[in-house]
Short mmCIF file of C-alpha atoms in Angstrom, two decimals:
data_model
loop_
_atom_site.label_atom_id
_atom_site.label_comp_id
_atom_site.label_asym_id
_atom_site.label_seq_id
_atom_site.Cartn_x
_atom_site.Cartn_y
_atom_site.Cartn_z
CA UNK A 613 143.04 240.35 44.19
CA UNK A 614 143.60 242.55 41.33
CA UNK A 615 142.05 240.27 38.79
CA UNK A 616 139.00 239.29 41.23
CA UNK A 617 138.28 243.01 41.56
CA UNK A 618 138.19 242.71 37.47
CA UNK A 619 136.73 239.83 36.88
CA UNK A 620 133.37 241.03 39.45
CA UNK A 621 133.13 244.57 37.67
CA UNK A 622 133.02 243.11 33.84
CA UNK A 623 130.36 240.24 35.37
CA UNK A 624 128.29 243.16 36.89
CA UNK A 625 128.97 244.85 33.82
CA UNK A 626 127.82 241.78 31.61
CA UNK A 627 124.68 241.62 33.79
CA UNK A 628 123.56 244.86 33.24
CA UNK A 629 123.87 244.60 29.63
CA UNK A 630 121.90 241.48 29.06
CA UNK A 631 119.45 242.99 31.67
CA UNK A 632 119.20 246.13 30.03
CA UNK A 633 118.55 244.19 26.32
CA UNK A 634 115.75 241.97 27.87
CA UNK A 635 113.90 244.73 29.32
CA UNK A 636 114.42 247.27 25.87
CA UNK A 637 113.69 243.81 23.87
CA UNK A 638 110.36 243.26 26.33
CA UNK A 639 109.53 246.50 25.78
CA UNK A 640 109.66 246.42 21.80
CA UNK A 641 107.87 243.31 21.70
CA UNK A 642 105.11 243.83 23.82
CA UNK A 643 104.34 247.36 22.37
CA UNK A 644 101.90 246.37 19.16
CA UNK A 645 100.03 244.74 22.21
CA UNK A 646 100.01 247.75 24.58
CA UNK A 647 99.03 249.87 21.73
CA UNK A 648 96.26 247.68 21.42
CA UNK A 649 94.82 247.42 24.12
CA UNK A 650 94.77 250.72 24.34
CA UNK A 651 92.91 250.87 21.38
CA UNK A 652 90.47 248.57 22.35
CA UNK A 653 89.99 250.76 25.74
CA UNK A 654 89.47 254.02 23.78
CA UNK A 655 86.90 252.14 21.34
CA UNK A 656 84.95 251.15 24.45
CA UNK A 657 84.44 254.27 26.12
CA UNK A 658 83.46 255.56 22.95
CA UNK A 659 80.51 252.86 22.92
CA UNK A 660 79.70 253.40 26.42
CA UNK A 661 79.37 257.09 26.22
CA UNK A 662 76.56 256.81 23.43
CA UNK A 663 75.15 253.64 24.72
CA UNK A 664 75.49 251.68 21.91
CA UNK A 665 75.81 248.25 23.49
CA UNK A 666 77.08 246.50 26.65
CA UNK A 667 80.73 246.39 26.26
CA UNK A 668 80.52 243.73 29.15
CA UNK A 669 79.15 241.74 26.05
CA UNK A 670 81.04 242.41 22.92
CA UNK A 671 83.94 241.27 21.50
CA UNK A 672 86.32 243.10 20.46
CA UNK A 673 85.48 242.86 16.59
CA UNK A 674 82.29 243.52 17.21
CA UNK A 675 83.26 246.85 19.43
CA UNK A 676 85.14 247.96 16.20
CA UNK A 677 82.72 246.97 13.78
CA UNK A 678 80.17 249.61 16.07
CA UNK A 679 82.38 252.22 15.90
CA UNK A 680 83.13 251.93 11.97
CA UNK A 681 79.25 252.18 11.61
CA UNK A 682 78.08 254.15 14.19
CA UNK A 683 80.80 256.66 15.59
CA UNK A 684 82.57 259.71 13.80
CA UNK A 685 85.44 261.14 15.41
CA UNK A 686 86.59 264.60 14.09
CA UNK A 687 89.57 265.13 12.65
CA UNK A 688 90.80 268.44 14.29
CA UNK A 689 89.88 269.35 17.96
CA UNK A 690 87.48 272.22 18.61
CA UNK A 691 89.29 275.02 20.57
CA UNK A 692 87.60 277.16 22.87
CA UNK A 693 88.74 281.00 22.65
CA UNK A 694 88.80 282.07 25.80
CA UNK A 695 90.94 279.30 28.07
CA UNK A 696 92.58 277.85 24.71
CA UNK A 697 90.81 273.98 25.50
CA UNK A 698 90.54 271.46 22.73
CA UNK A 699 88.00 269.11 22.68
CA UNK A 700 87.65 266.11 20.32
CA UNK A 701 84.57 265.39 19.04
CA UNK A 702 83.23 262.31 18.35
CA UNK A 703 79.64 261.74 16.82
CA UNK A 704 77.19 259.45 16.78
CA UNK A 705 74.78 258.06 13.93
CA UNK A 706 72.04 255.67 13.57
CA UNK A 707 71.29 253.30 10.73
CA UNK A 708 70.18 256.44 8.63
CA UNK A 709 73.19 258.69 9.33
CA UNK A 710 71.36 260.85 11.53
CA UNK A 711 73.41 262.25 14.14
CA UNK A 712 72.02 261.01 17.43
CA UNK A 713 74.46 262.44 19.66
CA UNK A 714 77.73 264.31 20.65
CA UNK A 715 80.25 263.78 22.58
CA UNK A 716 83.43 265.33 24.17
CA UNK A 717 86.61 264.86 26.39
CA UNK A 718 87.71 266.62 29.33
CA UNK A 719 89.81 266.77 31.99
CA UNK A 720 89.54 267.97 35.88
CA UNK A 721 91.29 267.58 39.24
CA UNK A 722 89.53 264.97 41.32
CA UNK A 723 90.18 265.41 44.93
CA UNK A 724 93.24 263.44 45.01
CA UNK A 725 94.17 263.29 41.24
CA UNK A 726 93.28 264.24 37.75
CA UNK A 727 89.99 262.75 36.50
CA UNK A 728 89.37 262.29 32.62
CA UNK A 729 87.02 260.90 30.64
CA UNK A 730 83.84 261.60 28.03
CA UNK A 731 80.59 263.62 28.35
CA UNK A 732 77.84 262.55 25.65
CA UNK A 733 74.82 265.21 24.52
CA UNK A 734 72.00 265.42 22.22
CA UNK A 735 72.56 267.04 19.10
CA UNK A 736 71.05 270.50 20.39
CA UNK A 737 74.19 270.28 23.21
CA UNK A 738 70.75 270.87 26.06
CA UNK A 739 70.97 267.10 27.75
CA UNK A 740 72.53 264.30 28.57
CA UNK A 741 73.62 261.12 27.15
CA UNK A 742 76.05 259.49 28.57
CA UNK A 743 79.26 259.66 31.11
CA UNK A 744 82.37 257.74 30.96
CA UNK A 745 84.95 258.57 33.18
CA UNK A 746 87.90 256.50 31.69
CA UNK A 747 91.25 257.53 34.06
CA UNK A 748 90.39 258.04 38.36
CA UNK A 749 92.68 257.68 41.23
CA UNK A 750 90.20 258.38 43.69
CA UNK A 751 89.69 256.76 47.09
CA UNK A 752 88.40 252.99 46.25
CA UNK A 753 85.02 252.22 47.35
CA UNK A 754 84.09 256.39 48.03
CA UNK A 755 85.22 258.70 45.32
CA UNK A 756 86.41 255.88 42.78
CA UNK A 757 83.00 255.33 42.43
CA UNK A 758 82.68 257.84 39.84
CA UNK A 759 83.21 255.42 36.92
CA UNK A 760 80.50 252.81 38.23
CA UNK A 761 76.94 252.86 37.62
CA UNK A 762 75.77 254.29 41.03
CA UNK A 763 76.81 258.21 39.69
CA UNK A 764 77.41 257.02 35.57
CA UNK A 765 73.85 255.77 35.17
CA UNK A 766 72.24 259.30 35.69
CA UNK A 767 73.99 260.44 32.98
CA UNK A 768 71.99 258.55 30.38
CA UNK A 769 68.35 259.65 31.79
CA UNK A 770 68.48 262.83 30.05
CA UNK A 771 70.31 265.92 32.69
CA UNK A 772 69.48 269.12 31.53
CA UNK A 773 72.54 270.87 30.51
CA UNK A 774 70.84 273.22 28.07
CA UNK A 775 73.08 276.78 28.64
CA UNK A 776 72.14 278.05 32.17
CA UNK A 777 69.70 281.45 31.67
CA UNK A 778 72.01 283.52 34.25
CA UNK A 779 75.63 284.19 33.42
CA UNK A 780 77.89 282.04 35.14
CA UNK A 781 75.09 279.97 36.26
CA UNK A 782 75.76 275.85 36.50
CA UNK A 783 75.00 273.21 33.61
CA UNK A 784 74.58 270.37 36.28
CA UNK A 785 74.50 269.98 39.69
CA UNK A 786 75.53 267.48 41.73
CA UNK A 787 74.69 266.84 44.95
CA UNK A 788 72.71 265.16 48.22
CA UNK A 789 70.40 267.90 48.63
CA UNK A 790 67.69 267.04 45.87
CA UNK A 791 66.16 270.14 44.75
CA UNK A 792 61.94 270.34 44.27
CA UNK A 793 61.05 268.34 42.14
CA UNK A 794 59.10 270.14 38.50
CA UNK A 795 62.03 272.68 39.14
CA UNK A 796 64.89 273.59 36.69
CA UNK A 797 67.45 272.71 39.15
CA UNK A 798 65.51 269.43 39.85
CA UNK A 799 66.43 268.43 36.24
CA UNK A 800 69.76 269.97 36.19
CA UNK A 801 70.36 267.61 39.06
CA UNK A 802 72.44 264.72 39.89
CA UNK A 803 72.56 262.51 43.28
CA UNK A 804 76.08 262.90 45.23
CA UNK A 805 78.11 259.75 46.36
CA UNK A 806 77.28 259.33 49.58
CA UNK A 807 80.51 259.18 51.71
CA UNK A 808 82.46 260.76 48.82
CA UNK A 809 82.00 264.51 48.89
CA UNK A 810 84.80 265.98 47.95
CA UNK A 811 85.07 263.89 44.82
CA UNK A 812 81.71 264.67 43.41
CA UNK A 813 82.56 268.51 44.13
CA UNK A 814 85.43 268.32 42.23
CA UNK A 815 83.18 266.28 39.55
CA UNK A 816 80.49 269.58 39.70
CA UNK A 817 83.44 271.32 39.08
CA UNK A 818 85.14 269.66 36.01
CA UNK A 819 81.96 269.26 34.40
CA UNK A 820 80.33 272.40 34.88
CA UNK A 821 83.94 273.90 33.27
CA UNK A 822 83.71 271.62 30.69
CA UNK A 823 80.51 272.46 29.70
CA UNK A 824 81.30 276.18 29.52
CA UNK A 825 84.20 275.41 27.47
CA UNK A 826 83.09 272.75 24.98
CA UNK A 827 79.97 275.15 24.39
CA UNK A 828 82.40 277.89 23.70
CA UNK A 829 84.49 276.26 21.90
CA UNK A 830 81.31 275.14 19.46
CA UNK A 831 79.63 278.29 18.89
CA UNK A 832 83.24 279.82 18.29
CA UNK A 833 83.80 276.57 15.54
CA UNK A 834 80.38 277.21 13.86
CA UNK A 835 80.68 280.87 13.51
CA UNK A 836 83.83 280.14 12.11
CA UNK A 837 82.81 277.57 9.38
CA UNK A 838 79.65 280.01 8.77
CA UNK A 839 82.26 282.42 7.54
#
């Protein structure tokens, strides 16, 4: 009895070292591809953002071979001084070198879970490019809808986001109640989800702080390399 106690402890024993190997050994193999993909994901989102292609369309070689050309990403994040947020920055250039647009990272809660992803401007930092949101655990088919077309496409028709003229005022809104149309807010404006309206006002939210920041963060950076 004695040795059938044994001899089913060291076999449970056994088992959970081999199983224990294959899963570290799993893991160590299929890192380098992990890694990546990974890669390949960040490289993507940084072509959507400035609408350099259709990623739908490129290979991966040819994804890398746009952003080797076409995309700087800065070395040290920019840090705004008064909530201590870093923002990478990532450029882009056309075939001359001239900087065509900017973009930046941020980060939000979403109504059921943190949202991240990349907000492109113009150079002057006063409208839109582009929108990528590139991590979302929002409802499927209401608030997930925040990475498709149907809220990114906006994005890349040029929202004002020029620094608001009151204090405290918003960057963007977002929305279903259009505002009149040849108005400020009409071009600060972009159309709500319909059925997902808690989402989009935590979206107003995390891009409206964003925007404060990033701006902040900027004018604090080019004071700084003024000096």
């Amino acid at each position: 009895m004695k040795h059938s106690k044994l001899y089913t402890i060291l076999f449970m024993m056994t088992l959970s070292v081999l199983f224990g190997a294959g899963i570290a050994g799993l893991s160590i193999v299929s890192q380098p591809v992990i890694e990546r993909n990974n890669r390949l994901l960040t490289q993507r989102a940084y072509v959507e953002v400035f609408g350099l292609g259709d990623v739908g369309k490129l290979s991966s070689d040819e994804v890398a071979a746009l952003i080797d050309s076409r995309v700087e990403v800065g070395d040290t994040p920019i840090v705004d001084p008064e909530t201590g947020t870093e923002f990478t920055i990532l450029k882009a250039y056309d075939e001359s070198r001239r900087v065509t647009a900017v973009a930046f990272n941020f980060r939000g809660l979403g109504f059921w879970a943190p949202i991240k992803g990349w907000l492109a401007v113009t150079p002057d930092r006063s409208r839109t490019v582009g929108l990528v949101i590139t991590e979302q655990k929002e409802t499927p088919g209401l608030g997930g809808r925040v990475e498709e077309p149907i809220f990114t496409d906006p994005f890349k028709a040029s929202v004002l986001v020029k620094a608001p003229g009151d204090e405290g005022g918003k960057y963007i809104i977002i929305s279903s109640s259009k505002p009149s149309a040849g108005t400020e807010k009409a071009e600060r404006h972009v159309e709500a989800i319909t059925g997902a309206t808690q989402t989009c006002m935590a979206m107003d939210t995390i891009l409206n702080d964003a925007l404060r920041a990033f701006n902040r963060a900027w004018n604090a950076d080019t004071a700084r390399a003024a000096n």
